[in-house]
Amino acid sequence: MDRPQVGLIGYGYWGPNLARNFSSNKRCALKRIVEIDPARRNKAAQSHPGVEVTADAADVLGAADIDVVVIATPVSSHFPLAQEALLQGKHVWLEKPITRTADEAAQLVELASAKNRVLLVDHTFLFTSAVAKIKSVIASGELGRILYYDSVRVNLGLIQSDVNVVWDLAPHDLSVMDHVLQSRVQAISVHGARHFGRYEEMAHVSLYFEGNVMAHLHVNWLSPVKVRQTLIGGDKKMLVWNDLENEEKIRIYDKGVDFLPLEDGYQALGQYRIGDMYSPALETREALATEVNYFLDCVERGESPMNDGLAGWRVVQMLEAADRSLAARGALVEL
């Protein structure tokens, strides 16, 4: 096929990054940008002088000269925009989370399949070299049986006006866990609090997976420091992923505890194992550029991406369960 012509809807927080990557990729052409805010529209026109800029989404959704629709708008608008794009026969790149409800996500999955169009949910972290390495390390069995996934994702802002902190920050870890862990979530419990607006600014999320794997996420918009750290523990080795570290983002520790049964059979003796640490070399690349190339591969070949609508649906299932738990003050919600 000829180079896909791309229309971008939304030039807010993430939109400029998407515009830059799609416009710089020689395999496609950024044709049109939609933005309702006049100041952002002017900024888009200045940054991309060869691209048409408009305030009307219909100029992308219903345009015969657009093959791909990239949607980077508030989550409440994802479903109607993506639905119309698919109905018009466009391939769709949709910002995370895919929709506000799992039912809406399921409808988009069904529609994309019926129209034979690619639907990708922008879970950018899946395309970082760090997550690729984590997946390969877990799959190789180097860590052994996975025991837990523990993540801290906190910073001061950006406080969102349409979703709580779980919907804003947790999808990163939820998508990573869905991608790298070899089990599915069974239940969720969430404790959170709000102090300034309609939505919780901080939360602690506990997830229970098949195989007795437990995950814990701490997400917070009100932290004085920015922290992006994940611990993954196995019964052989343990892994630390510090996404703010420039040189050694991943460290793998030969540490653990071996429990030896005593003669009476009623107790176990813990024997600590402390070995070497190493930091694997990671490829230096921009995750979003890698994801754009991968998306164009899927469009060209007619293949379903790993971060397709079903992957987005699974994440929204977890987010909906998190909301139900929050409303019930941390009650355990089965999935």
mmCIF file of C-alpha atoms in Angstrom:
data_model
loop_
_atom_site.group_PDB
_atom_site.id
_atom_site.type_symbol
_atom_site.label_atom_id
_atom_site.label_comp_id
_atom_site.label_asym_id
_atom_site.label_seq_id
_atom_site.Cartn_x
_atom_site.Cartn_y
_atom_site.Cartn_z
ATOM 1 C CA MET A 1 0.000 0.000 0.000
ATOM 2 C CA ASP A 2 1.004 3.637 -0.405
ATOM 3 C CA ARG A 3 2.239 5.503 2.631
ATOM 4 C CA PRO A 4 -0.625 5.641 5.142
ATOM 5 C CA GLN A 5 -2.025 9.146 5.634
ATOM 6 C CA VAL A 6 -2.401 9.906 9.345
ATOM 7 C CA GLY A 7 -4.872 12.156 11.137
ATOM 8 C CA LEU A 8 -4.198 13.053 14.766
ATOM 9 C CA ILE A 9 -7.018 14.089 17.100
ATOM 10 C CA GLY A 10 -5.762 15.872 20.210
ATOM 11 C CA TYR A 11 -2.685 18.068 20.622
ATOM 12 C CA GLY A 12 -2.564 18.332 24.403
ATOM 13 C CA TYR A 13 -0.111 16.594 26.736
ATOM 14 C CA TRP A 14 0.755 13.531 24.621
ATOM 15 C CA GLY A 15 -0.346 14.758 21.205
ATOM 16 C CA PRO A 16 2.882 16.681 20.392
ATOM 17 C CA ASN A 17 4.947 13.527 21.011
ATOM 18 C CA LEU A 18 2.685 11.531 18.709
ATOM 19 C CA ALA A 19 2.777 14.256 16.051
ATOM 20 C CA ARG A 20 6.569 14.378 16.174
ATOM 21 C CA ASN A 21 6.947 10.620 15.813
ATOM 22 C CA PHE A 22 4.380 10.150 13.059
ATOM 23 C CA SER A 23 5.647 13.158 11.106
ATOM 24 C CA SER A 24 9.277 12.021 11.305
ATOM 25 C CA ASN A 25 8.530 8.435 10.265
ATOM 26 C CA LYS A 26 9.133 8.083 6.507
ATOM 27 C CA ARG A 27 6.731 5.140 6.264
ATOM 28 C CA CYS A 28 3.676 7.364 6.778
ATOM 29 C CA ALA A 29 2.594 10.974 6.386
ATOM 30 C CA LEU A 30 1.006 13.127 9.073
ATOM 31 C CA LYS A 31 -1.736 14.786 7.047
ATOM 32 C CA ARG A 32 -4.017 16.552 9.516
ATOM 33 C CA ILE A 33 -4.177 17.551 13.206
ATOM 34 C CA VAL A 34 -7.425 18.223 15.084
ATOM 35 C CA GLU A 35 -7.374 20.363 18.227
ATOM 36 C CA ILE A 36 -10.268 22.331 19.734
ATOM 37 C CA ASP A 37 -8.131 24.678 21.840
ATOM 38 C CA PRO A 38 -7.029 27.708 19.737
ATOM 39 C CA ALA A 39 -3.683 28.156 21.508
ATOM 40 C CA ARG A 40 -2.770 24.503 21.026
ATOM 41 C CA ARG A 41 -3.971 24.678 17.432
ATOM 42 C CA ASN A 42 -1.574 27.564 16.799
ATOM 43 C CA LYS A 43 1.242 25.628 18.451
ATOM 44 C CA ALA A 44 0.538 22.612 16.226
ATOM 45 C CA ALA A 45 0.556 24.799 13.119
ATOM 46 C CA GLN A 46 3.885 26.364 14.118
ATOM 47 C CA SER A 47 5.502 23.022 14.954
ATOM 48 C CA HIS A 48 4.215 21.275 11.811
ATOM 49 C CA PRO A 49 3.931 23.897 9.048
ATOM 50 C CA GLY A 50 3.273 21.313 6.330
ATOM 51 C CA VAL A 51 0.350 19.713 8.170
ATOM 52 C CA GLU A 52 -3.263 20.847 7.988
ATOM 53 C CA VAL A 53 -4.700 21.965 11.356
ATOM 54 C CA THR A 54 -8.411 22.042 12.114
ATOM 55 C CA ALA A 55 -10.857 22.193 15.022
ATOM 56 C CA ASP A 56 -13.332 19.649 13.628
ATOM 57 C CA ALA A 57 -12.795 15.917 14.230
ATOM 58 C CA ALA A 58 -14.993 15.161 11.216
ATOM 59 C CA ASP A 59 -12.157 16.479 9.029
ATOM 60 C CA VAL A 60 -10.225 13.370 10.072
ATOM 61 C CA LEU A 61 -12.896 10.800 10.891
ATOM 62 C CA GLY A 62 -14.856 11.211 7.662
ATOM 63 C CA ALA A 63 -11.994 12.192 5.369
ATOM 64 C CA ALA A 64 -11.372 9.941 2.380
ATOM 65 C CA ASP A 65 -7.680 10.889 2.348
ATOM 66 C CA ILE A 66 -7.037 9.601 5.909
ATOM 67 C CA ASP A 67 -6.068 5.962 6.465
ATOM 68 C CA VAL A 68 -5.039 6.039 10.139
ATOM 69 C CA VAL A 69 -6.674 7.928 13.019
ATOM 70 C CA VAL A 70 -4.545 8.613 16.089
ATOM 71 C CA ILE A 71 -6.623 9.590 19.138
ATOM 72 C CA ALA A 72 -5.015 11.422 22.082
ATOM 73 C CA THR A 73 -8.007 12.963 23.825
ATOM 74 C CA PRO A 74 -9.592 12.579 27.304
ATOM 75 C CA VAL A 75 -10.687 9.003 27.947
ATOM 76 C CA SER A 76 -14.390 9.945 28.008
ATOM 77 C CA SER A 77 -14.165 10.721 24.273
ATOM 78 C CA HIS A 78 -12.220 7.614 23.254
ATOM 79 C CA PHE A 79 -15.173 5.366 22.510
ATOM 80 C CA PRO A 80 -17.224 7.628 20.205
ATOM 81 C CA LEU A 81 -14.155 8.815 18.297
ATOM 82 C CA ALA A 82 -12.653 5.337 17.856
ATOM 83 C CA GLN A 83 -16.037 3.835 16.994
ATOM 84 C CA GLU A 84 -16.618 6.386 14.234
ATOM 85 C CA ALA A 85 -13.082 5.968 12.898
ATOM 86 C CA LEU A 86 -13.512 2.194 12.657
ATOM 87 C CA LEU A 87 -16.948 2.552 11.065
ATOM 88 C CA GLN A 88 -15.309 4.789 8.455
ATOM 89 C CA GLY A 89 -12.748 2.064 7.732
ATOM 90 C CA LYS A 90 -9.744 3.669 9.442
ATOM 91 C CA HIS A 91 -6.993 1.949 11.377
ATOM 92 C CA VAL A 92 -6.961 3.311 14.949
ATOM 93 C CA TRP A 93 -4.204 4.194 17.408
ATOM 94 C CA LEU A 94 -5.887 4.937 20.730
ATOM 95 C CA GLU A 95 -4.321 6.530 23.790
ATOM 96 C CA LYS A 96 -4.506 4.550 27.051
ATOM 97 C CA PRO A 97 -6.758 3.555 28.682
ATOM 98 C CA ILE A 98 -8.751 2.315 25.713
ATOM 99 C CA THR A 99 -12.189 3.376 27.016
ATOM 100 C CA ARG A 100 -14.055 4.245 30.203
ATOM 101 C CA THR A 101 -15.728 0.822 30.422
ATOM 102 C CA ALA A 102 -14.846 -2.747 29.530
ATOM 103 C CA ASP A 103 -18.124 -3.004 27.605
ATOM 104 C CA GLU A 104 -17.085 -0.103 25.355
ATOM 105 C CA ALA A 105 -13.674 -1.716 24.858
ATOM 106 C CA ALA A 106 -15.311 -5.019 23.868
ATOM 107 C CA GLN A 107 -17.456 -3.192 21.303
ATOM 108 C CA LEU A 108 -14.364 -1.625 19.729
ATOM 109 C CA VAL A 109 -12.614 -5.006 19.618
ATOM 110 C CA GLU A 110 -15.599 -6.546 17.836
ATOM 111 C CA LEU A 111 -15.892 -3.617 15.417
ATOM 112 C CA ALA A 112 -12.180 -3.637 14.540
ATOM 113 C CA SER A 113 -12.419 -7.352 13.795
ATOM 114 C CA ALA A 114 -15.540 -6.920 11.668
ATOM 115 C CA LYS A 115 -13.935 -4.095 9.684
ATOM 116 C CA ASN A 116 -10.581 -5.930 9.460
ATOM 117 C CA ARG A 117 -8.775 -2.893 10.832
ATOM 118 C CA VAL A 118 -5.888 -2.569 13.268
ATOM 119 C CA LEU A 119 -6.765 -1.269 16.724
ATOM 120 C CA LEU A 120 -3.754 -0.472 18.901
ATOM 121 C CA VAL A 121 -3.822 0.854 22.461
ATOM 122 C CA ASP A 122 -0.856 3.060 23.263
ATOM 123 C CA HIS A 123 0.756 1.190 26.153
ATOM 124 C CA THR A 124 4.113 2.794 25.387
ATOM 125 C CA PHE A 125 6.066 1.130 28.199
ATOM 126 C CA LEU A 126 5.743 -2.221 26.431
ATOM 127 C CA PHE A 127 8.130 -0.868 23.795
ATOM 128 C CA THR A 128 10.877 0.233 26.144
ATOM 129 C CA SER A 129 14.050 -1.829 26.082
ATOM 130 C CA ALA A 130 13.654 -2.262 29.857
ATOM 131 C CA VAL A 131 10.271 -4.009 29.618
ATOM 132 C CA ALA A 132 11.460 -6.104 26.681
ATOM 133 C CA LYS A 133 14.376 -7.269 28.825
ATOM 134 C CA ILE A 134 12.120 -7.940 31.832
ATOM 135 C CA LYS A 135 9.824 -10.080 29.687
ATOM 136 C CA SER A 136 12.715 -12.114 28.291
ATOM 137 C CA VAL A 137 14.297 -12.579 31.735
ATOM 138 C CA ILE A 138 11.012 -13.828 33.221
ATOM 139 C CA ALA A 139 10.288 -16.054 30.217
ATOM 140 C CA SER A 140 13.783 -17.592 30.426
ATOM 141 C CA GLY A 141 13.135 -18.724 33.996
ATOM 142 C CA GLU A 142 16.148 -16.849 35.345
ATOM 143 C CA LEU A 143 14.097 -15.352 38.191
ATOM 144 C CA GLY A 144 12.418 -18.681 38.848
ATOM 145 C CA ARG A 145 8.799 -18.801 39.981
ATOM 146 C CA ILE A 146 7.499 -15.236 40.254
ATOM 147 C CA LEU A 147 6.381 -14.368 43.779
ATOM 148 C CA TYR A 148 5.506 -10.677 43.605
ATOM 149 C CA TYR A 149 5.473 -7.458 41.565
ATOM 150 C CA ASP A 150 5.834 -4.279 43.607
ATOM 151 C CA SER A 151 5.751 -0.826 41.999
ATOM 152 C CA VAL A 152 5.929 2.794 43.151
ATOM 153 C CA ARG A 153 4.793 5.375 40.595
ATOM 154 C CA VAL A 154 4.497 8.761 42.303
ATOM 155 C CA ASN A 155 5.139 12.428 41.489
ATOM 156 C CA LEU A 156 3.778 15.933 42.108
ATOM 157 C CA GLY A 157 0.982 16.196 39.503
ATOM 158 C CA LEU A 158 -0.234 16.151 36.816
ATOM 159 C CA ILE A 159 -3.627 16.026 38.548
ATOM 160 C CA GLN A 160 -6.269 15.033 36.009
ATOM 161 C CA SER A 161 -9.750 16.508 35.817
ATOM 162 C CA ASP A 162 -11.579 13.500 34.376
ATOM 163 C CA VAL A 163 -10.081 10.398 36.061
ATOM 164 C CA ASN A 164 -8.573 9.379 39.389
ATOM 165 C CA VAL A 165 -4.906 8.602 39.973
ATOM 166 C CA VAL A 166 -5.468 4.874 39.427
ATOM 167 C CA TRP A 167 -6.848 5.435 35.932
ATOM 168 C CA ASP A 168 -4.041 7.887 35.175
ATOM 169 C CA LEU A 169 -0.913 6.119 36.474
ATOM 170 C CA ALA A 170 -1.783 2.472 37.101
ATOM 171 C CA PRO A 171 -2.411 1.515 33.430
ATOM 172 C CA HIS A 172 1.358 1.653 32.876
ATOM 173 C CA ASP A 173 1.981 -1.117 35.408
ATOM 174 C CA LEU A 174 -1.222 -2.995 34.637
ATOM 175 C CA SER A 175 -0.263 -3.239 30.969
ATOM 176 C CA VAL A 176 3.291 -4.273 31.857
ATOM 177 C CA MET A 177 2.057 -6.985 34.232
ATOM 178 C CA ASP A 178 -0.418 -8.212 31.629
ATOM 179 C CA HIS A 179 2.486 -8.407 29.170
ATOM 180 C CA VAL A 180 5.274 -9.971 31.238
ATOM 181 C CA LEU A 181 3.630 -12.109 33.927
ATOM 182 C CA GLN A 182 2.597 -15.607 32.994
ATOM 183 C CA SER A 183 -0.666 -15.504 34.940
ATOM 184 C CA ARG A 184 -3.940 -13.586 35.036
ATOM 185 C CA VAL A 185 -5.365 -11.394 37.769
ATOM 186 C CA GLN A 186 -8.097 -12.934 39.921
ATOM 187 C CA ALA A 187 -8.973 -10.208 42.447
ATOM 188 C CA ILE A 188 -8.219 -6.559 43.271
ATOM 189 C CA SER A 189 -8.335 -4.460 46.426
ATOM 190 C CA VAL A 190 -7.763 -0.679 46.388
ATOM 191 C CA HIS A 191 -7.478 1.867 49.174
ATOM 192 C CA GLY A 192 -7.348 5.528 48.201
ATOM 193 C CA ALA A 193 -8.084 9.077 49.296
ATOM 194 C CA ARG A 194 -9.033 12.398 47.738
ATOM 195 C CA HIS A 195 -8.335 15.790 49.261
ATOM 196 C CA PHE A 196 -8.828 18.510 46.644
ATOM 197 C CA GLY A 197 -11.264 17.421 43.954
ATOM 198 C CA ARG A 198 -13.681 14.804 42.678
ATOM 199 C CA TYR A 199 -11.129 12.042 42.240
ATOM 200 C CA GLU A 200 -8.599 10.196 44.388
ATOM 201 C CA GLU A 201 -5.090 11.658 44.205
ATOM 202 C CA MET A 202 -3.396 8.697 45.906
ATOM 203 C CA ALA A 203 -4.060 4.977 46.072
ATOM 204 C CA HIS A 204 -2.611 1.610 47.023
ATOM 205 C CA VAL A 205 -3.632 -1.200 44.680
ATOM 206 C CA SER A 206 -3.268 -4.879 45.575
ATOM 207 C CA LEU A 207 -3.730 -7.502 42.876
ATOM 208 C CA TYR A 208 -3.913 -11.266 43.302
ATOM 209 C CA PHE A 209 -2.830 -13.368 40.325
ATOM 210 C CA GLU A 210 -3.038 -17.032 39.465
ATOM 211 C CA GLY A 211 -0.161 -19.050 40.860
ATOM 212 C CA ASN A 212 -0.106 -17.170 44.193
ATOM 213 C CA VAL A 213 1.525 -14.091 42.628
ATOM 214 C CA MET A 214 0.756 -10.843 44.429
ATOM 215 C CA ALA A 215 1.244 -7.360 43.012
ATOM 216 C CA HIS A 216 1.165 -4.014 44.768
ATOM 217 C CA LEU A 217 1.036 -0.576 43.144
ATOM 218 C CA HIS A 218 1.491 2.731 44.938
ATOM 219 C CA VAL A 219 0.267 5.626 42.791
ATOM 220 C CA ASN A 220 0.221 9.234 43.980
ATOM 221 C CA TRP A 221 -0.087 12.725 42.457
ATOM 222 C CA LEU A 222 0.923 14.419 45.725
ATOM 223 C CA SER A 223 4.477 13.166 46.222
ATOM 224 C CA PRO A 224 7.325 15.675 46.763
ATOM 225 C CA VAL A 225 9.587 13.519 44.590
ATOM 226 C CA LYS A 226 9.172 11.550 41.385
ATOM 227 C CA VAL A 227 9.722 7.811 41.826
ATOM 228 C CA ARG A 228 9.423 5.132 39.145
ATOM 229 C CA GLN A 229 10.664 1.899 40.678
ATOM 230 C CA THR A 230 9.520 -1.701 40.349
ATOM 231 C CA LEU A 231 10.641 -4.802 42.235
ATOM 232 C CA ILE A 232 9.957 -8.247 40.806
ATOM 233 C CA GLY A 233 10.770 -11.135 43.101
ATOM 234 C CA GLY A 234 11.312 -14.721 42.049
ATOM 235 C CA ASP A 235 12.290 -17.762 44.077
ATOM 236 C CA LYS A 236 15.685 -17.834 42.298
ATOM 237 C CA LYS A 237 16.581 -14.200 41.659
ATOM 238 C CA MET A 238 15.105 -10.725 42.070
ATOM 239 C CA LEU A 239 14.933 -7.767 39.686
ATOM 240 C CA VAL A 240 14.857 -4.002 40.294
ATOM 241 C CA TRP A 241 13.694 -1.658 37.533
ATOM 242 C CA ASN A 242 14.365 2.035 38.181
ATOM 243 C CA ASP A 243 13.005 3.874 35.166
ATOM 244 C CA LEU A 244 14.585 7.183 36.232
ATOM 245 C CA GLU A 245 18.070 5.663 36.240
ATOM 246 C CA ASN A 246 20.109 6.533 33.154
ATOM 247 C CA GLU A 247 22.850 3.914 33.302
ATOM 248 C CA GLU A 248 21.512 0.859 35.127
ATOM 249 C CA LYS A 249 17.743 0.835 34.700
ATOM 250 C CA ILE A 250 17.591 -2.888 35.478
ATOM 251 C CA ARG A 251 19.555 -4.738 38.131
ATOM 252 C CA ILE A 252 19.242 -8.463 38.712
ATOM 253 C CA TYR A 253 20.202 -9.777 42.144
ATOM 254 C CA ASP A 254 21.104 -13.334 42.980
ATOM 255 C CA LYS A 255 19.336 -13.046 46.304
ATOM 256 C CA GLY A 256 16.581 -15.037 47.944
ATOM 257 C CA VAL A 257 15.472 -17.227 50.784
ATOM 258 C CA ASP A 258 15.520 -21.020 50.804
ATOM 259 C CA PHE A 259 13.252 -22.651 53.387
ATOM 260 C CA LEU A 260 14.483 -25.950 54.742
ATOM 261 C CA PRO A 261 12.016 -28.144 56.672
ATOM 262 C CA LEU A 262 13.076 -29.168 60.165
ATOM 263 C CA GLU A 263 12.971 -32.730 61.370
ATOM 264 C CA ASP A 264 9.687 -32.336 63.252
ATOM 265 C CA GLY A 265 7.999 -31.199 60.025
ATOM 266 C CA TYR A 266 6.170 -28.350 61.749
ATOM 267 C CA GLN A 267 8.597 -25.501 61.087
ATOM 268 C CA ALA A 268 10.835 -24.270 58.329
ATOM 269 C CA LEU A 269 14.227 -22.672 58.637
ATOM 270 C CA GLY A 270 14.996 -19.710 56.379
ATOM 271 C CA GLN A 271 18.410 -19.747 54.759
ATOM 272 C CA TYR A 272 19.303 -16.501 53.030
ATOM 273 C CA ARG A 273 21.125 -16.571 49.715
ATOM 274 C CA ILE A 274 23.220 -13.534 48.758
ATOM 275 C CA GLY A 275 25.071 -13.657 45.450
ATOM 276 C CA ASP A 276 26.139 -11.319 42.697
ATOM 277 C CA MET A 277 24.288 -8.457 41.057
ATOM 278 C CA TYR A 278 24.510 -7.540 37.404
ATOM 279 C CA SER A 279 22.937 -4.915 35.174
ATOM 280 C CA PRO A 280 22.105 -6.118 31.645
ATOM 281 C CA ALA A 281 22.904 -3.831 28.737
ATOM 282 C CA LEU A 282 19.813 -2.173 27.255
ATOM 283 C CA GLU A 283 19.347 -0.785 23.782
ATOM 284 C CA THR A 284 19.020 3.010 23.680
ATOM 285 C CA ARG A 285 15.862 3.868 21.789
ATOM 286 C CA GLU A 286 12.717 5.952 22.026
ATOM 287 C CA ALA A 287 9.860 3.661 22.959
ATOM 288 C CA LEU A 288 7.250 5.713 21.106
ATOM 289 C CA ALA A 289 9.254 5.650 17.863
ATOM 290 C CA THR A 290 9.565 1.868 18.196
ATOM 291 C CA GLU A 291 5.834 1.580 18.816
ATOM 292 C CA VAL A 292 4.973 3.707 15.766
ATOM 293 C CA ASN A 293 7.113 1.455 13.562
ATOM 294 C CA TYR A 294 5.474 -1.620 15.077
ATOM 295 C CA PHE A 295 2.005 -0.162 14.456
ATOM 296 C CA LEU A 296 2.857 0.550 10.820
ATOM 297 C CA ASP A 297 4.118 -3.040 10.491
ATOM 298 C CA CYS A 298 0.746 -4.284 11.764
ATOM 299 C CA VAL A 299 -1.151 -2.007 9.363
ATOM 300 C CA GLU A 300 0.996 -3.104 6.428
ATOM 301 C CA ARG A 301 0.703 -6.829 7.220
ATOM 302 C CA GLY A 302 -2.863 -6.803 8.527
ATOM 303 C CA GLU A 303 -1.736 -8.266 11.849
ATOM 304 C CA SER A 304 -3.168 -7.743 15.318
ATOM 305 C CA PRO A 305 -0.707 -6.001 17.675
ATOM 306 C CA MET A 306 0.284 -7.401 21.062
ATOM 307 C CA ASN A 307 -1.218 -4.240 22.596
ATOM 308 C CA ASP A 308 -4.488 -4.648 20.748
ATOM 309 C CA GLY A 309 -8.014 -3.926 21.870
ATOM 310 C CA LEU A 310 -8.175 -7.129 23.905
ATOM 311 C CA ALA A 311 -5.087 -6.086 25.873
ATOM 312 C CA GLY A 312 -6.720 -2.703 26.444
ATOM 313 C CA TRP A 313 -9.952 -4.426 27.504
ATOM 314 C CA ARG A 314 -8.093 -6.498 30.118
ATOM 315 C CA VAL A 315 -6.560 -3.343 31.598
ATOM 316 C CA VAL A 316 -9.935 -1.580 31.767
ATOM 317 C CA GLN A 317 -11.430 -4.643 33.441
ATOM 318 C CA MET A 318 -8.854 -4.189 36.201
ATOM 319 C CA LEU A 319 -9.512 -0.434 36.384
ATOM 320 C CA GLU A 320 -13.268 -0.957 36.717
ATOM 321 C CA ALA A 321 -12.670 -3.498 39.488
ATOM 322 C CA ALA A 322 -10.363 -0.954 41.152
ATOM 323 C CA ASP A 323 -13.149 1.642 41.107
ATOM 324 C CA ARG A 324 -15.586 -0.804 42.688
ATOM 325 C CA SER A 325 -13.072 -1.603 45.412
ATOM 326 C CA LEU A 326 -12.375 2.090 46.035
ATOM 327 C CA ALA A 327 -16.086 2.763 46.433
ATOM 328 C CA ALA A 328 -16.282 -0.074 48.987
ATOM 329 C CA ARG A 329 -13.241 1.155 50.982
ATOM 330 C CA GLY A 330 -10.857 -1.503 49.784
ATOM 331 C CA ALA A 331 -13.194 -4.481 49.537
ATOM 332 C CA LEU A 332 -11.782 -7.388 47.547
ATOM 333 C CA VAL A 333 -13.333 -7.491 44.045
ATOM 334 C CA GLU A 334 -13.150 -10.744 42.105
ATOM 335 C CA LEU A 335 -12.555 -10.679 38.355
#
